[in-house]
Short mmCIF file of C-alpha atoms (C1' of nucleotides) in Angstrom, two decimals:
data_model
loop_
_atom_site.label_atom_id
_atom_site.label_comp_id
_atom_site.label_asym_id
_atom_site.label_seq_id
_atom_site.Cartn_x
_atom_site.Cartn_y
_atom_site.Cartn_z
CA MET A 3 141.27 85.89 30.71
CA ILE A 4 140.43 82.62 32.46
CA GLU A 5 143.37 80.44 33.49
CA ALA A 6 143.79 77.76 30.79
CA ALA A 7 144.89 75.16 33.33
CA MET A 8 141.75 75.57 35.44
CA PHE A 9 140.49 72.14 36.49
CA THR A 10 137.26 71.23 34.66
CA HIS A 11 134.46 69.01 35.95
CA ASN A 12 132.15 67.63 33.26
CA LEU A 13 129.07 66.51 35.19
CA THR A 14 126.86 64.20 33.16
CA PHE A 15 124.79 62.21 35.69
CA SER A 16 121.64 63.89 36.95
CA THR A 17 118.82 63.42 39.39
CA VAL A 18 115.77 65.59 40.08
CA MET A 19 114.69 66.65 43.57
CA ARG A 20 111.53 68.54 44.53
CA PHE A 21 110.97 70.57 47.69
CA LYS A 22 107.93 72.06 49.38
CA THR A 23 108.59 75.15 51.49
CA VAL A 24 107.13 76.77 54.58
CA PRO A 25 105.47 79.91 53.10
CA PRO A 26 106.08 82.68 52.29
CA TYR A 27 109.04 81.85 50.03
CA ASP A 28 110.11 84.11 47.16
CA PHE A 29 112.57 82.00 45.18
CA GLU A 30 113.84 84.72 42.86
CA VAL A 31 114.62 87.36 45.48
CA THR A 32 116.13 84.64 47.70
CA VAL A 33 118.67 83.37 45.16
CA GLN A 34 119.22 86.71 43.36
CA LYS A 35 119.33 89.19 46.22
CA PRO A 36 118.71 92.88 45.34
CA ALA A 37 122.18 93.78 46.71
CA GLY A 38 123.72 91.35 44.19
CA TRP A 39 124.76 88.66 46.66
CA HIS A 40 125.20 85.25 45.03
CA LEU A 41 123.89 81.94 46.38
CA ALA A 42 127.10 79.89 46.01
CA THR A 43 129.54 81.51 43.56
CA PRO A 44 129.82 84.94 41.88
CA TYR A 45 129.87 83.15 38.51
CA GLU A 46 126.50 81.41 38.77
CA ILE A 47 123.99 82.03 35.98
CA PHE A 48 120.41 83.28 36.44
CA GLU A 49 118.11 83.31 33.40
CA LYS A 50 114.32 83.54 33.25
CA GLY A 51 113.72 82.33 36.80
CA THR A 52 116.28 79.50 36.70
CA LEU A 53 119.59 79.45 38.54
CA TRP A 54 122.57 77.35 37.44
CA THR A 55 125.09 77.19 40.24
CA ALA A 56 127.49 74.76 41.91
CA LEU A 57 128.27 73.33 45.30
CA ARG A 58 131.18 71.63 47.04
CA ILE A 59 130.12 69.62 50.09
CA HIS A 60 132.25 68.79 53.14
CA SER A 61 133.56 65.55 51.59
CA GLY A 62 135.05 67.63 48.74
CA LYS A 63 132.63 66.38 46.05
CA VAL A 64 131.39 68.94 43.55
CA PHE A 65 127.87 69.17 42.08
CA GLY A 66 126.06 71.31 39.53
CA LEU A 67 122.62 72.65 40.49
CA LYS A 68 119.78 73.80 38.24
CA LEU A 69 117.21 75.44 40.49
CA SER A 70 113.80 76.93 39.79
CA SER A 71 110.45 77.49 41.48
CA LEU A 72 107.32 75.98 39.97
CA GLY A 73 104.90 77.55 42.45
CA THR A 74 104.06 80.92 43.95
CA ILE A 75 105.42 82.88 46.93
CA ASP A 76 102.66 81.49 49.15
CA SER A 77 102.97 77.96 47.78
CA ALA A 78 106.50 77.53 46.49
CA ASP A 79 107.54 74.25 44.87
CA ILE A 80 111.31 74.22 44.33
CA SER A 81 112.80 71.99 41.65
CA CYS A 82 116.49 71.07 41.72
CA LYS A 83 118.17 69.07 38.97
CA LEU A 84 121.42 67.96 40.51
CA TYR A 85 124.41 67.03 38.30
CA SER A 86 127.28 64.81 39.43
CA ASN A 87 130.25 63.01 37.89
CA GLU A 88 128.91 59.58 38.86
CA LYS A 89 125.59 57.96 39.66
CA LEU A 90 124.50 58.85 43.19
CA GLU A 91 123.77 56.20 45.82
CA ALA A 92 120.46 56.47 47.73
CA ASN A 93 122.21 57.64 50.92
CA GLU A 94 124.08 60.38 49.01
CA LYS A 95 120.80 61.56 47.50
CA ARG A 96 119.24 61.73 50.96
CA GLU A 97 122.22 63.68 52.31
CA LEU A 98 122.14 66.15 49.42
CA HIS A 99 118.38 66.56 49.79
CA GLU A 100 118.90 67.57 53.43
CA THR A 101 121.82 69.87 52.53
CA LEU A 102 119.75 71.71 49.92
CA LYS A 103 116.81 72.14 52.28
CA TRP A 104 119.23 73.62 54.81
CA MET A 105 121.01 75.85 52.26
CA LEU A 106 117.84 77.29 50.79
CA ASP A 107 116.17 77.88 54.17
CA LEU A 108 113.09 75.95 53.06
CA GLU A 109 111.77 74.99 56.48
CA GLU A 110 112.16 78.16 58.56
CA ASP A 111 108.84 79.67 59.62
CA ILE A 112 109.53 83.37 59.00
CA THR A 113 105.98 84.38 59.90
CA ARG A 114 107.38 84.67 63.45
CA PHE A 115 109.86 87.26 62.13
CA TYR A 116 107.09 89.01 60.21
CA ALA A 117 105.03 89.16 63.43
CA LEU A 118 107.56 91.76 64.71
CA ALA A 119 106.20 94.13 62.05
CA LYS A 120 103.13 94.68 64.22
CA HIS A 121 105.14 96.86 66.63
CA ASP A 122 108.33 97.64 64.68
CA THR A 123 108.15 100.23 61.88
CA LEU A 124 111.47 99.21 60.32
CA VAL A 125 110.50 95.53 60.15
CA ARG A 126 107.11 96.54 58.69
CA ILE A 127 108.85 98.33 55.80
CA LEU A 128 111.35 95.50 55.26
CA VAL A 129 108.59 92.88 55.11
CA ARG A 130 106.61 94.96 52.63
CA ASP A 131 109.66 95.50 50.39
CA LEU A 132 111.15 92.00 50.48
CA TYR A 133 108.23 89.70 51.31
CA GLY A 134 109.31 86.07 51.16
CA MET A 135 113.08 86.65 50.96
CA ARG A 136 115.15 84.08 52.87
CA ILE A 137 118.64 83.99 54.32
CA THR A 138 120.43 81.22 52.48
CA LYS A 139 123.35 79.28 53.93
CA ASN A 140 126.40 77.80 52.30
CA ALA A 141 127.51 74.20 52.73
CA ASP A 142 130.98 75.18 51.46
CA LEU A 143 132.68 76.63 54.54
CA PHE A 144 135.88 77.55 52.68
CA SER A 145 134.04 79.85 50.26
CA ARG A 146 132.49 81.75 53.20
CA LEU A 147 135.92 82.06 54.83
CA ILE A 148 137.37 83.44 51.58
CA LEU A 149 134.56 86.00 51.50
CA ALA A 150 135.17 87.04 55.11
CA LEU A 151 138.93 87.29 54.65
CA THR A 152 138.75 89.36 51.46
CA LEU A 153 136.20 91.75 53.00
CA GLN A 154 138.67 92.68 55.72
CA MET A 155 140.24 96.12 55.49
CA ALA A 156 139.30 96.64 51.87
CA PRO A 157 136.75 98.58 49.82
CA ILE A 158 134.24 96.31 48.08
CA LYS A 159 135.88 96.71 44.65
CA ARG A 160 139.15 95.41 46.00
CA SER A 161 137.39 92.50 47.76
CA ASP A 162 135.73 91.59 44.45
CA GLN A 163 139.10 91.76 42.72
CA MET A 164 140.70 89.35 45.21
CA MET A 165 137.80 86.87 45.08
CA SER A 166 137.65 86.96 41.30
CA LEU A 167 141.41 86.36 40.97
CA LEU A 168 141.26 83.49 43.46
CA ILE A 169 138.53 81.78 41.44
CA LYS A 170 140.22 82.37 38.09
CA GLU A 171 143.70 81.38 39.24
CA PHE A 172 142.91 78.52 41.63
CA GLY A 173 139.22 77.71 41.18
CA GLU A 174 137.40 75.10 39.10
CA ARG A 175 135.25 75.12 35.98
CA ILE A 176 132.02 73.15 36.35
CA ARG A 177 130.18 72.14 33.17
CA PHE A 178 126.65 70.72 33.20
CA ASP A 179 123.35 71.17 31.35
CA GLY A 180 125.10 73.12 28.57
CA LYS A 181 126.30 75.76 31.07
CA GLU A 182 129.66 76.55 32.64
CA VAL A 183 129.97 77.88 36.20
CA LEU A 184 133.28 78.94 37.72
CA TYR A 185 133.63 77.82 41.31
CA TRP A 186 135.79 78.57 44.36
CA PRO A 187 139.13 76.82 44.91
CA SER A 188 139.19 73.82 47.23
CA PRO A 189 141.06 74.03 50.56
CA ALA A 190 143.38 71.27 49.26
CA ARG A 191 144.38 73.40 46.23
CA ILE A 192 145.11 76.49 48.35
CA ALA A 193 146.98 74.43 50.96
CA LYS A 194 149.34 73.30 48.17
CA ALA A 195 149.89 76.83 46.81
CA GLN A 196 152.85 78.98 47.84
CA VAL A 197 152.12 82.13 49.88
CA GLY A 198 154.07 84.20 47.34
CA GLU A 199 151.96 82.77 44.54
CA LEU A 200 148.74 83.77 46.35
CA GLU A 201 150.11 87.26 47.02
CA GLU A 202 151.24 87.81 43.46
CA LYS A 203 148.49 86.14 41.42
CA CYS A 204 145.51 87.07 43.60
CA LYS A 205 146.79 90.33 45.13
CA LEU A 206 145.85 89.07 48.59
CA GLY A 207 148.61 90.98 50.36
CA TYR A 208 148.95 90.09 54.05
CA ARG A 209 145.80 87.90 53.75
CA ALA A 210 147.69 85.26 51.72
CA LYS A 211 149.32 83.69 54.79
CA SER A 212 145.97 83.54 56.60
CA LEU A 213 144.20 81.94 53.64
CA LYS A 214 146.81 79.21 53.32
CA GLY A 215 146.65 78.64 57.09
CA ILE A 216 142.84 78.34 56.96
CA ALA A 217 143.03 75.88 54.04
CA GLU A 218 145.53 73.74 55.96
CA SER A 219 143.27 73.69 59.04
CA LEU A 220 140.23 72.73 56.97
CA ILE A 221 141.85 69.75 55.27
CA LYS A 222 143.08 68.37 58.61
CA ASP A 223 139.91 68.22 60.69
CA PHE A 224 137.32 70.94 60.98
CA PRO A 225 133.55 70.81 61.59
CA SER A 226 131.18 71.15 58.64
CA PRO A 227 128.76 74.14 58.60
CA GLN A 228 125.97 71.79 59.71
CA GLU A 229 128.12 70.59 62.63
CA LEU A 230 128.87 74.20 63.56
CA GLU A 231 125.14 74.89 63.57
CA MET A 232 124.58 72.05 66.03
CA MET A 233 126.99 73.72 68.50
CA VAL A 234 125.79 76.59 70.69
CA PRO A 235 126.49 79.90 68.86
CA GLU A 236 129.38 80.89 71.18
CA GLU A 237 131.10 77.52 70.69
CA ALA A 238 130.76 77.69 66.89
CA LYS A 239 132.15 81.22 66.89
CA ALA A 240 135.08 80.26 69.11
CA LYS A 241 135.86 77.30 66.81
CA LEU A 242 135.90 79.60 63.77
CA MET A 243 138.09 82.13 65.60
CA GLU A 244 140.75 79.43 66.05
CA LEU A 245 141.40 79.84 62.31
CA LYS A 246 144.23 82.17 61.30
CA GLY A 247 142.99 85.65 60.37
CA ILE A 248 139.41 84.99 61.51
CA GLY A 249 138.30 87.41 64.22
CA GLU A 250 134.91 88.26 65.63
CA TYR A 251 133.50 89.96 62.52
CA SER A 252 134.62 87.20 60.14
CA ALA A 253 133.33 84.48 62.46
CA ASP A 254 129.93 86.23 62.51
CA ILE A 255 129.84 86.23 58.70
CA VAL A 256 130.82 82.57 58.42
CA SER A 257 128.86 81.09 61.32
CA PRO A 258 125.61 79.35 60.30
CA HIS A 259 123.98 80.77 63.44
CA PRO A 260 122.00 83.92 62.69
CA GLY A 261 124.17 86.83 63.82
CA PHE A 262 124.55 90.55 63.36
CA ALA A 263 127.86 90.78 61.50
CA LEU A 264 128.47 94.50 61.78
CA ASP A 265 131.54 96.03 60.19
CA VAL A 266 132.43 99.69 59.74
CA TRP A 267 130.25 100.03 56.64
CA SER A 268 127.11 98.39 58.07
CA ALA A 269 127.62 100.18 61.42
CA LYS A 270 127.32 103.50 59.54
CA ILE A 271 124.08 102.28 57.89
CA PHE A 272 122.48 101.10 61.14
CA SER A 273 123.57 104.26 62.98
CA LEU A 274 121.86 106.34 60.30
CA LEU A 275 118.74 104.17 60.43
CA LEU A 276 118.45 104.05 64.22
CA TYR A 277 119.82 107.46 65.25
CA GLY A 278 119.65 109.47 62.02
CA VAL A 279 123.36 110.38 62.18
CA LYS A 280 126.59 108.94 60.83
CA PRO A 281 128.94 108.15 63.76
CA GLU A 282 132.32 109.85 64.02
CA SER A 283 133.95 106.55 64.92
CA PRO A 284 131.78 103.71 63.47
CA ARG A 285 134.14 101.01 64.76
CA ASP A 286 133.42 102.12 68.33
CA GLU A 287 129.65 101.88 67.69
CA ILE A 288 129.72 98.21 66.67
CA SER A 289 129.36 96.60 70.11
CA LYS A 290 126.64 99.09 71.14
CA LEU A 291 124.64 98.47 67.96
CA LYS A 292 124.96 94.70 68.39
CA LYS A 293 123.45 94.92 71.87
CA ILE A 294 120.58 97.08 70.59
CA ALA A 295 119.89 94.60 67.77
CA GLU A 296 119.85 91.65 70.15
CA LYS A 297 117.43 93.41 72.49
CA ARG A 298 115.13 94.75 69.74
CA TRP A 299 115.02 91.81 67.29
CA GLY A 300 116.35 88.83 69.29
CA ARG A 301 116.90 85.68 67.24
CA TRP A 302 115.59 87.50 64.13
CA ARG A 303 118.37 90.13 64.13
CA GLY A 304 120.18 88.21 61.37
CA TYR A 305 117.07 88.49 59.22
CA VAL A 306 116.81 92.24 59.93
CA PHE A 307 120.50 92.62 59.01
CA THR A 308 120.11 90.85 55.65
CA TYR A 309 116.80 92.56 54.84
CA VAL A 310 118.23 96.03 55.57
CA LEU A 311 121.36 95.54 53.46
CA ASN A 312 119.20 94.33 50.57
CA ASP A 313 116.75 97.22 50.83
CA LEU A 314 119.04 100.26 50.97
CA ASN A 315 117.47 102.07 48.01
CA ASN A 316 113.93 101.83 49.36
CA LEU A 317 115.00 102.65 52.92
CA SER A 318 116.94 105.71 51.69
CA THR A 319 113.78 107.05 50.06
CA ARG A 320 111.50 106.09 52.95
CA PHE A 321 113.68 107.74 55.64
CA ASN A 322 115.20 110.46 53.46
CA LEU A 323 118.74 109.16 54.09
CA ASN A 324 121.60 108.39 51.75
CA LEU A 325 122.30 104.80 52.80
CA THR A 326 123.82 103.67 49.51
CA GLU A 327 126.84 105.95 49.74
CA VAL A 328 127.93 105.85 53.37
"C1'" DG B 18 152.04 112.70 37.10
"C1'" DC B 19 153.11 112.03 41.93
"C1'" DG B 20 152.58 111.61 46.90
"C1'" DT B 21 149.49 110.67 50.61
"C1'" DC B 22 145.64 108.70 52.78
"C1'" DC B 23 142.73 105.06 53.99
"C1'" DA B 24 139.36 101.22 53.57
"C1'" DG B 25 133.17 96.48 54.85
"C1'" DG B 26 139.73 93.64 60.61
"C1'" DT B 27 143.20 90.96 62.83
"C1'" DC B 28 147.24 90.10 65.23
"C1'" DT B 29 151.07 91.16 68.13
"C1'" DA B 30 154.07 93.55 71.10
"C1'" DC B 31 154.13 96.35 74.73
"C1'" DC B 32 152.52 98.50 78.89
"C1'" DG C 13 143.29 93.37 79.85
"C1'" DG C 14 143.77 97.20 76.88
"C1'" DT C 15 145.65 99.43 73.17
"C1'" DA C 16 148.70 101.41 69.50
"C1'" DG C 17 150.71 100.13 65.30
"C1'" DA C 18 151.62 97.27 61.35
"C1'" DC C 19 149.76 95.01 57.57
"C1'" DC C 20 148.86 94.48 51.05
"C1'" DT C 21 146.83 96.96 47.50
"C1'" DG C 22 144.72 100.28 44.67
"C1'" DG C 23 141.33 104.03 44.18
"C1'" DA C 24 140.40 108.80 45.55
"C1'" DC C 25 142.06 113.07 46.31
"C1'" DG C 26 145.00 117.24 46.48
"C1'" DC C 27 148.68 119.52 44.48
#
DNA sequence: GCGTCCAGGTCTACC
DNA sequence: GGTAGACCTGGACGC
């Protein structure tokens, strides 16, 4: 049951943007990842090659997005019809155009990543299985922080439960183009909520205090994801780790710099892939595996990480391992 | 049914 | 500086 009082945006103004991409670019597998990861919200809608989703930018403004690809993997032509609650000024359109290019990873030349396939068997398999898939980014920092916080110390079903309750209890309903997309709560809304309310309604447990603390920090003064990307990776990570409840793993997930955000679950997967055995203490393997990844894949380790976690079924068959139930 | 264990980390107190 | 223990909740498991 969706909260009746959920704030509703009815977005009626629209503008169309078109984007060329650096090939290869597979739109469908990029926005609808095989592992089920969403682009911007778990409640976005994907039908017949078109994605209806939403976005909150750093200023707090909310937009509806209707995205599709009119081209091919080797010559993608992305169309975005962008919905807003008022007519956009030229400078806002320019800013949103840049944000979308950044979010959708339209300008990265991944042929340099694919070049690793020449000498790396794992990369060769990943490229064959997921040719043209991109790592997308999110302009809404708070939604990434919610994801990181709810992934901590919880099985995935419980994380999903917490995220879903947060959206339904404190999120927003965004209507445009005859569709309705439920979207993440704003930092301002969570900053106003009581800790007890977050614990009780969203079953956040000890994470409730951290989430409220993060929301309060974000509404005061905190860099945007694009500003974090302009910092050196260590500085961006340190800035994120100033937030309550955000440690090294969560900062790796949230940082726009490509990282290797290993947790206990993914450490088991990479141990199986690289050594063929499940470690007795996966938490102790994390720092070792991170060093190996940096040495073997360098700046493309984030791509390897995302490709592996979206290719577990194929990799399980290829290497005769059970990677889907570690 | 009921009790116990523990999970896709982080923080803090203590040494 | 390093490390054990606490932390919400709910599903899995053994009895």
